[in-house]
Amino acid sequence: MSAVIAAAGLVCPAGLGLAESAAGARARLSALREIDWCDRHLERFIVGRVPDPGLPALAPALADAPLQAREARMLRLAHAALADMYAGLPADLPAPPLLLGLPEHHTTRPIDSERFLKLLADQAGACFDPALSIAAPRGRASGLMALSQAATRIAAGEAGLILVGGLDSLVDLYVLAALDRAGRIRGETVSDGFSPAEGGAFLLVASEAEARRHRLPVLARIAATGSGFEPGHLYADAPYLGDGLAGVVSACLDSAGLAAALQTVYCSFNGERYWAREFGVARIRNAAAFADEARMEHPAECFGDLGAAHGVALAALACHGLAGGYRPGPALVYASSDKGDRAAVIFERST
């Protein structure tokens, strides 16, 4: 039983919905702007921020809740992205479990995953089943790791519908300060850095039978998924060898058994050289699987690094491109977290 993507939603600095975000990324329009907060050199941070008027207000039930500013922001981002994903779907669709990726970089008070799911249910309404849902603070790769779990559960017949998401805001004063002290934020004095951003992204994963039963569209078919770990990650003392991503890509290719070479790659490059070197290792070790002119898509250049939302955002953009016919398949989507997690998925066009 194969799994398909039946719907996708995305809110990021490039757009208040998937279609708008995809159009901005295709046009290579920069959504990065200066904000009033300054780095340690008294230069203003340049970030990707979702326009506040485009987000729903915090739910009245949460008005008196003791929320961190970052939590409140992420709840509003999630609400908007879920509304985008569910737009046009049948109103009687059962509420699926949610597998949610959350930030790996924290403020002085880490986000409590279980509590956050309850808050999100209060904010967004009965669009997922909190009792069956799980959230994990694993960064960029977390959403694709969740997608791998969802595809496995659907293939095993354990579920017909599963909601997968990723959510983050790196535009937080404490997070920005910590990244700035590490010399990772791109600016006048840092060229090997990235632009912090924020966003929310969701995918509705379904079995083919469930998609037919509910008359759901099929944006793309999941050919293979995989996840792994890089011992030589950014915050490790171990030497970097590139085995993590290379192994995940190899495993996906072996599982997919593709009849054609990979035509498109959506990658979590964010401007730091480490990530380009990592993909170089994976590309060389799996060279025969890539088309000679495989297209590379790294939309962080347009809207910045979305943190834990990045992997699912890339998957949503890939599915939109395959369904719209403007990106060729098969498509490899991968994301790498700062602290070692690696995950990838191969999508094919639905037939």
C-alpha positions as a Python dict, from the first residue, in 0.01 Angstrom:
ca = {
    (1, 'M'): (0, 0, 0),
    (2, 'S'): (175, 318, -116),
    (3, 'A'): (137, 660, 43),
    (4, 'V'): (52, 979, -140),
    (5, 'I'): (41, 1350, -60),
    (6, 'A'): (-323, 1458, -73),
    (7, 'A'): (-280, 1822, 36),
    (8, 'A'): (-12, 2067, 143),
    (9, 'G'): (-5, 2402, 314),
    (10, 'L'): (276, 2651, 364),
    (11, 'V'): (311, 2992, 527),
    (12, 'C'): (653, 3156, 508),
    (13, 'P'): (807, 3498, 432),
    (14, 'A'): (752, 3436, 59),
    (15, 'G'): (377, 3391, 89),
    (16, 'L'): (69, 3338, 304),
    (17, 'G'): (-10, 3011, 130),
    (18, 'L'): (158, 2738, -74),
    (19, 'A'): (65, 2877, -415),
    (20, 'E'): (195, 3225, -328),
    (21, 'S'): (510, 3086, -165),
    (22, 'A'): (581, 2863, -466),
    (23, 'A'): (535, 3155, -705),
    (24, 'G'): (777, 3367, -501),
    (25, 'A'): (1035, 3090, -492),
    (26, 'R'): (1003, 3027, -867),
    (27, 'A'): (1053, 3396, -938),
    (28, 'R'): (1353, 3404, -700),
    (29, 'L'): (1202, 3703, -519),
    (30, 'S'): (1380, 3791, -197),
    (31, 'A'): (1158, 3817, 109),
    (32, 'L'): (1448, 3907, 342),
    (33, 'R'): (1430, 4239, 525),
    (34, 'E'): (1612, 4435, 797),
    (35, 'I'): (1453, 4444, 1141),
    (36, 'D'): (1515, 4677, 1433),
    (37, 'W'): (1710, 4423, 1639),
    (38, 'C'): (2087, 4448, 1602),
    (39, 'D'): (2372, 4197, 1613),
    (40, 'R'): (2683, 4223, 1831),
    (41, 'H'): (2838, 4462, 1578),
    (42, 'L'): (2532, 4689, 1601),
    (43, 'E'): (2425, 4596, 1248),
    (44, 'R'): (2057, 4525, 1195),
    (45, 'F'): (1965, 4161, 1148),
    (46, 'I'): (1835, 4066, 803),
    (47, 'V'): (1568, 3800, 840),
    (48, 'G'): (1266, 3643, 674),
    (49, 'R'): (950, 3730, 868),
    (50, 'V'): (588, 3654, 784),
    (51, 'P'): (379, 3976, 773),
    (52, 'D'): (190, 3994, 1100),
    (53, 'P'): (-143, 4114, 950),
    (54, 'G'): (-156, 3795, 742),
    (55, 'L'): (-168, 3567, 1046),
    (56, 'P'): (-477, 3477, 1249),
    (57, 'A'): (-503, 3625, 1596),
    (58, 'L'): (-424, 3417, 1899),
    (59, 'A'): (-732, 3217, 2002),
    (60, 'P'): (-936, 3368, 2289),
    (61, 'A'): (-884, 3045, 2486),
    (62, 'L'): (-511, 3121, 2493),
    (63, 'A'): (-536, 3489, 2580),
    (64, 'D'): (-437, 3431, 2942),
    (65, 'A'): (-205, 3133, 2884),
    (66, 'P'): (159, 3178, 2996),
    (67, 'L'): (307, 3167, 2646),
    (68, 'Q'): (656, 3253, 2533),
    (69, 'A'): (650, 3508, 2250),
    (70, 'R'): (802, 3245, 2024),
    (71, 'E'): (533, 2991, 2113),
    (72, 'A'): (257, 3240, 2040),
    (73, 'R'): (415, 3320, 1705),
    (74, 'M'): (448, 2954, 1612),
    (75, 'L'): (85, 2884, 1703),
    (76, 'R'): (-32, 3158, 1469),
    (77, 'L'): (199, 3036, 1190),
    (78, 'A'): (67, 2682, 1232),
    (79, 'H'): (-295, 2798, 1228),
    (80, 'A'): (-243, 2982, 899),
    (81, 'A'): (-60, 2691, 735),
    (82, 'L'): (-325, 2440, 846),
    (83, 'A'): (-601, 2662, 708),
    (84, 'D'): (-412, 2680, 377),
    (85, 'M'): (-377, 2301, 362),
    (86, 'Y'): (-739, 2225, 451),
    (87, 'A'): (-886, 2482, 210),
    (88, 'G'): (-1095, 2298, -47),
    (89, 'L'): (-1084, 1960, 130),
    (90, 'P'): (-1407, 1783, 234),
    (91, 'A'): (-1554, 1923, 556),
    (92, 'D'): (-1629, 1573, 687),
    (93, 'L'): (-1268, 1454, 666),
    (94, 'P'): (-1178, 1268, 990),
    (95, 'A'): (-923, 1438, 1215),
    (96, 'P'): (-593, 1255, 1161),
    (97, 'P'): (-302, 1216, 1403),
    (98, 'L'): (-32, 1482, 1368),
    (99, 'L'): (342, 1412, 1358),
    (100, 'L'): (504, 1752, 1414),
    (101, 'G'): (864, 1869, 1390),
    (102, 'L'): (966, 2143, 1634),
    (103, 'P'): (1281, 2357, 1688),
    (104, 'E'): (1612, 2213, 1801),
    (105, 'H'): (1742, 2558, 1904),
    (106, 'H'): (1570, 2685, 2216),
    (107, 'T'): (1533, 2996, 2427),
    (108, 'T'): (1606, 2987, 2801),
    (109, 'R'): (1284, 2784, 2840),
    (110, 'P'): (1255, 2500, 2586),
    (111, 'I'): (921, 2438, 2419),
    (112, 'D'): (734, 2152, 2585),
    (113, 'S'): (626, 1927, 2295),
    (114, 'E'): (320, 1770, 2461),
    (115, 'R'): (199, 2103, 2593),
    (116, 'F'): (249, 2266, 2254),
    (117, 'L'): (25, 2008, 2083),
    (118, 'K'): (-253, 2090, 2330),
    (119, 'L'): (-205, 2461, 2268),
    (120, 'L'): (-216, 2405, 1893),
    (121, 'A'): (-543, 2213, 1924),
    (122, 'D'): (-689, 2511, 2114),
    (123, 'Q'): (-558, 2751, 1851),
    (124, 'A'): (-642, 2568, 1528),
    (125, 'G'): (-950, 2369, 1628),
    (126, 'A'): (-1039, 2005, 1566),
    (127, 'C'): (-826, 1956, 1253),
    (128, 'F'): (-610, 1684, 1410),
    (129, 'D'): (-639, 1434, 1694),
    (130, 'P'): (-422, 1553, 1987),
    (131, 'A'): (-450, 1220, 2171),
    (132, 'L'): (-278, 1036, 1885),
    (133, 'S'): (-29, 1309, 1794),
    (134, 'I'): (345, 1339, 1859),
    (135, 'A'): (586, 1635, 1839),
    (136, 'A'): (965, 1609, 1834),
    (137, 'P'): (1221, 1894, 1869),
    (138, 'R'): (1464, 1777, 1598),
    (139, 'G'): (1508, 2079, 1368),
    (140, 'R'): (1509, 2095, 987),
    (141, 'A'): (1503, 1720, 930),
    (142, 'S'): (1228, 1651, 1183),
    (143, 'G'): (937, 1700, 945),
    (144, 'L'): (1081, 1464, 686),
    (145, 'M'): (1159, 1214, 961),
    (146, 'A'): (791, 1237, 1055),
    (147, 'L'): (696, 1191, 690),
    (148, 'S'): (901, 872, 682),
    (149, 'Q'): (713, 742, 987),
    (150, 'A'): (381, 837, 832),
    (151, 'A'): (458, 659, 505),
    (152, 'T'): (567, 346, 696),
    (153, 'R'): (250, 341, 905),
    (154, 'I'): (28, 389, 602),
    (155, 'A'): (211, 119, 404),
    (156, 'A'): (158, -119, 698),
    (157, 'G'): (-215, -43, 703),
    (158, 'E'): (-197, 116, 1050),
    (159, 'A'): (-359, 442, 935),
    (160, 'G'): (-530, 587, 630),
    (161, 'L'): (-461, 955, 693),
    (162, 'I'): (-172, 1117, 882),
    (163, 'L'): (-92, 1486, 912),
    (164, 'V'): (278, 1579, 904),
    (165, 'G'): (408, 1923, 994),
    (166, 'G'): (707, 2141, 1068),
    (167, 'L'): (704, 2464, 1261),
    (168, 'D'): (960, 2719, 1379),
    (169, 'S'): (1051, 3084, 1426),
    (170, 'L'): (1418, 3169, 1440),
    (171, 'V'): (1322, 3538, 1455),
    (172, 'D'): (1344, 3528, 1832),
    (173, 'L'): (1575, 3759, 2023),
    (174, 'Y'): (1741, 3485, 2228),
    (175, 'V'): (1784, 3249, 1931),
    (176, 'L'): (1922, 3529, 1715),
    (177, 'A'): (2168, 3626, 1990),
    (178, 'A'): (2288, 3266, 2031),
    (179, 'L'): (2334, 3220, 1655),
    (180, 'D'): (2504, 3558, 1631),
    (181, 'R'): (2755, 3466, 1903),
    (182, 'A'): (2833, 3151, 1704),
    (183, 'G'): (2904, 3365, 1396),
    (184, 'R'): (2634, 3195, 1190),
    (185, 'I'): (2407, 3483, 1085),
    (186, 'R'): (2488, 3636, 748),
    (187, 'G'): (2568, 4005, 760),
    (188, 'E'): (2830, 4268, 682),
    (189, 'T'): (3098, 4079, 875),
    (190, 'V'): (2978, 3719, 813),
    (191, 'S'): (2971, 3575, 461),
    (192, 'D'): (2957, 3207, 562),
    (193, 'G'): (2622, 3240, 734),
    (194, 'F'): (2246, 3223, 684),
    (195, 'S'): (1937, 3441, 715),
    (196, 'P'): (1706, 3327, 999),
    (197, 'A'): (1337, 3305, 916),
    (198, 'E'): (1009, 3149, 1027),
    (199, 'G'): (727, 2944, 886),
    (200, 'G'): (479, 2662, 916),
    (201, 'A'): (424, 2376, 672),
    (202, 'F'): (189, 2075, 668),
    (203, 'L'): (126, 1772, 447),
    (204, 'L'): (-176, 1542, 448),
    (205, 'V'): (-41, 1193, 384),
    (206, 'A'): (-291, 931, 271),
    (207, 'S'): (-314, 578, 144),
    (208, 'E'): (-428, 560, -218),
    (209, 'A'): (-746, 385, -104),
    (210, 'E'): (-825, 657, 151),
    (211, 'A'): (-758, 930, -105),
    (212, 'R'): (-1009, 768, -341),
    (213, 'R'): (-1264, 715, -64),
    (214, 'H'): (-1264, 1083, 35),
    (215, 'R'): (-1216, 1207, -325),
    (216, 'L'): (-890, 1376, -229),
    (217, 'P'): (-650, 1513, -490),
    (218, 'V'): (-312, 1346, -524),
    (219, 'L'): (-24, 1592, -555),
    (220, 'A'): (255, 1335, -561),
    (221, 'R'): (335, 975, -474),
    (222, 'I'): (597, 887, -212),
    (223, 'A'): (847, 652, -376),
    (224, 'A'): (1082, 618, -76),
    (225, 'T'): (1180, 781, 251),
    (226, 'G'): (1475, 753, 484),
    (227, 'S'): (1646, 908, 784),
    (228, 'G'): (1986, 886, 949),
    (229, 'F'): (2245, 1068, 1154),
    (230, 'E'): (2569, 1256, 1081),
    (231, 'P'): (2825, 1203, 1363),
    (232, 'G'): (3035, 1494, 1237),
    (233, 'H'): (2755, 1749, 1263),
    (234, 'L'): (2799, 2121, 1323),
    (235, 'Y'): (2804, 2091, 1703),
    (236, 'A'): (3006, 1767, 1730),
    (237, 'D'): (3371, 1707, 1804),
    (238, 'A'): (3378, 1409, 1565),
    (239, 'P'): (3533, 1472, 1221),
    (240, 'Y'): (3292, 1541, 937),
    (241, 'L'): (3290, 1261, 678),
    (242, 'G'): (2953, 1317, 510),
    (243, 'D'): (2830, 964, 580),
    (244, 'G'): (2494, 1073, 723),
    (245, 'L'): (2324, 1233, 423),
    (246, 'A'): (2506, 1013, 171),
    (247, 'G'): (2376, 703, 345),
    (248, 'V'): (2020, 834, 367),
    (249, 'V'): (2016, 921, -5),
    (250, 'S'): (2160, 579, -95),
    (251, 'A'): (1898, 401, 114),
    (252, 'C'): (1616, 602, -46),
    (253, 'L'): (1743, 525, -396),
    (254, 'D'): (1774, 154, -319),
    (255, 'S'): (1420, 146, -179),
    (256, 'A'): (1263, 350, -460),
    (257, 'G'): (1398, 143, -749),
    (258, 'L'): (1346, 434, -985),
    (259, 'A'): (1308, 374, -1358),
    (260, 'A'): (1444, 722, -1433),
    (261, 'A'): (1724, 938, -1293),
    (262, 'L'): (1651, 1209, -1037),
    (263, 'Q'): (1550, 1525, -1221),
    (264, 'T'): (1499, 1772, -935),
    (265, 'V'): (1656, 1817, -591),
    (266, 'Y'): (1502, 2032, -318),
    (267, 'C'): (1774, 2087, -60),
    (268, 'S'): (1803, 2261, 275),
    (269, 'F'): (2103, 2474, 172),
    (270, 'N'): (2089, 2797, 370),
    (271, 'G'): (2409, 2977, 264),
    (272, 'E'): (2656, 2809, 500),
    (273, 'R'): (2936, 2624, 318),
    (274, 'Y'): (2904, 2316, 538),
    (275, 'W'): (2577, 2216, 373),
    (276, 'A'): (2708, 2248, 17),
    (277, 'R'): (3002, 2028, 106),
    (278, 'E'): (2767, 1774, 262),
    (279, 'F'): (2555, 1749, -52),
    (280, 'G'): (2869, 1724, -262),
    (281, 'V'): (2962, 1403, -79),
    (282, 'A'): (2610, 1259, -121),
    (283, 'R'): (2602, 1355, -491),
    (284, 'I'): (2939, 1198, -569),
    (285, 'R'): (2861, 873, -386),
    (286, 'N'): (2529, 840, -570),
    (287, 'A'): (2629, 1000, -899),
    (288, 'A'): (2466, 740, -1126),
    (289, 'A'): (2121, 817, -984),
    (290, 'F'): (2120, 1187, -1080),
    (291, 'A'): (2039, 1321, -1424),
    (292, 'D'): (2330, 1512, -1576),
    (293, 'E'): (2131, 1835, -1560),
    (294, 'A'): (1935, 1767, -1241),
    (295, 'R'): (1777, 2090, -1120),
    (296, 'M'): (1881, 2218, -775),
    (297, 'E'): (1624, 2412, -574),
    (298, 'H'): (1735, 2588, -254),
    (299, 'P'): (1459, 2839, -172),
    (300, 'A'): (1627, 2956, 149),
    (301, 'E'): (1793, 3210, -81),
    (302, 'C'): (1447, 3367, -118),
    (303, 'F'): (1288, 3334, 224),
    (304, 'G'): (1567, 3235, 462),
    (305, 'D'): (1613, 2932, 685),
    (306, 'L'): (1278, 2815, 825),
    (307, 'G'): (1435, 2597, 1095),
    (308, 'A'): (1215, 2301, 1185),
    (309, 'A'): (962, 2405, 918),
    (310, 'H'): (1220, 2381, 641),
    (311, 'G'): (1199, 2012, 552),
    (312, 'V'): (820, 2001, 523),
    (313, 'A'): (824, 2335, 337),
    (314, 'L'): (1061, 2186, 77),
    (315, 'A'): (836, 1881, 43),
    (316, 'A'): (529, 2103, -4),
    (317, 'L'): (706, 2306, -272),
    (318, 'A'): (823, 1989, -449),
    (319, 'C'): (472, 1843, -451),
    (320, 'H'): (330, 2170, -581),
    (321, 'G'): (588, 2170, -859),
    (322, 'L'): (525, 1808, -958),
    (323, 'A'): (146, 1849, -952),
    (324, 'G'): (169, 2174, -1148),
    (325, 'G'): (398, 2023, -1408),
    (326, 'Y'): (666, 2291, -1377),
    (327, 'R'): (919, 2070, -1196),
    (328, 'P'): (1023, 1734, -1343),
    (329, 'G'): (1027, 1415, -1140),
    (330, 'P'): (1145, 1205, -977),
    (331, 'A'): (1233, 1464, -713),
    (332, 'L'): (1462, 1419, -414),
    (333, 'V'): (1383, 1632, -109),
    (334, 'Y'): (1618, 1631, 186),
    (335, 'A'): (1684, 1829, 502),
    (336, 'S'): (1971, 1833, 749),
    (337, 'S'): (1945, 1944, 1110),
    (338, 'D'): (2228, 2127, 1287),
    (339, 'K'): (2267, 1855, 1548),
    (340, 'G'): (2300, 1553, 1321),
    (341, 'D'): (1959, 1432, 1202),
    (342, 'R'): (1929, 1374, 829),
    (343, 'A'): (1615, 1282, 633),
    (344, 'A'): (1508, 1250, 270),
    (345, 'V'): (1211, 1155, 57),
    (346, 'I'): (1173, 1079, -313),
    (347, 'F'): (852, 1194, -480),
    (348, 'E'): (714, 1084, -815),
    (349, 'R'): (431, 1237, -1013),
    (350, 'S'): (94, 1077, -958),
    (351, 'T'): (-41, 884, -1255),
}
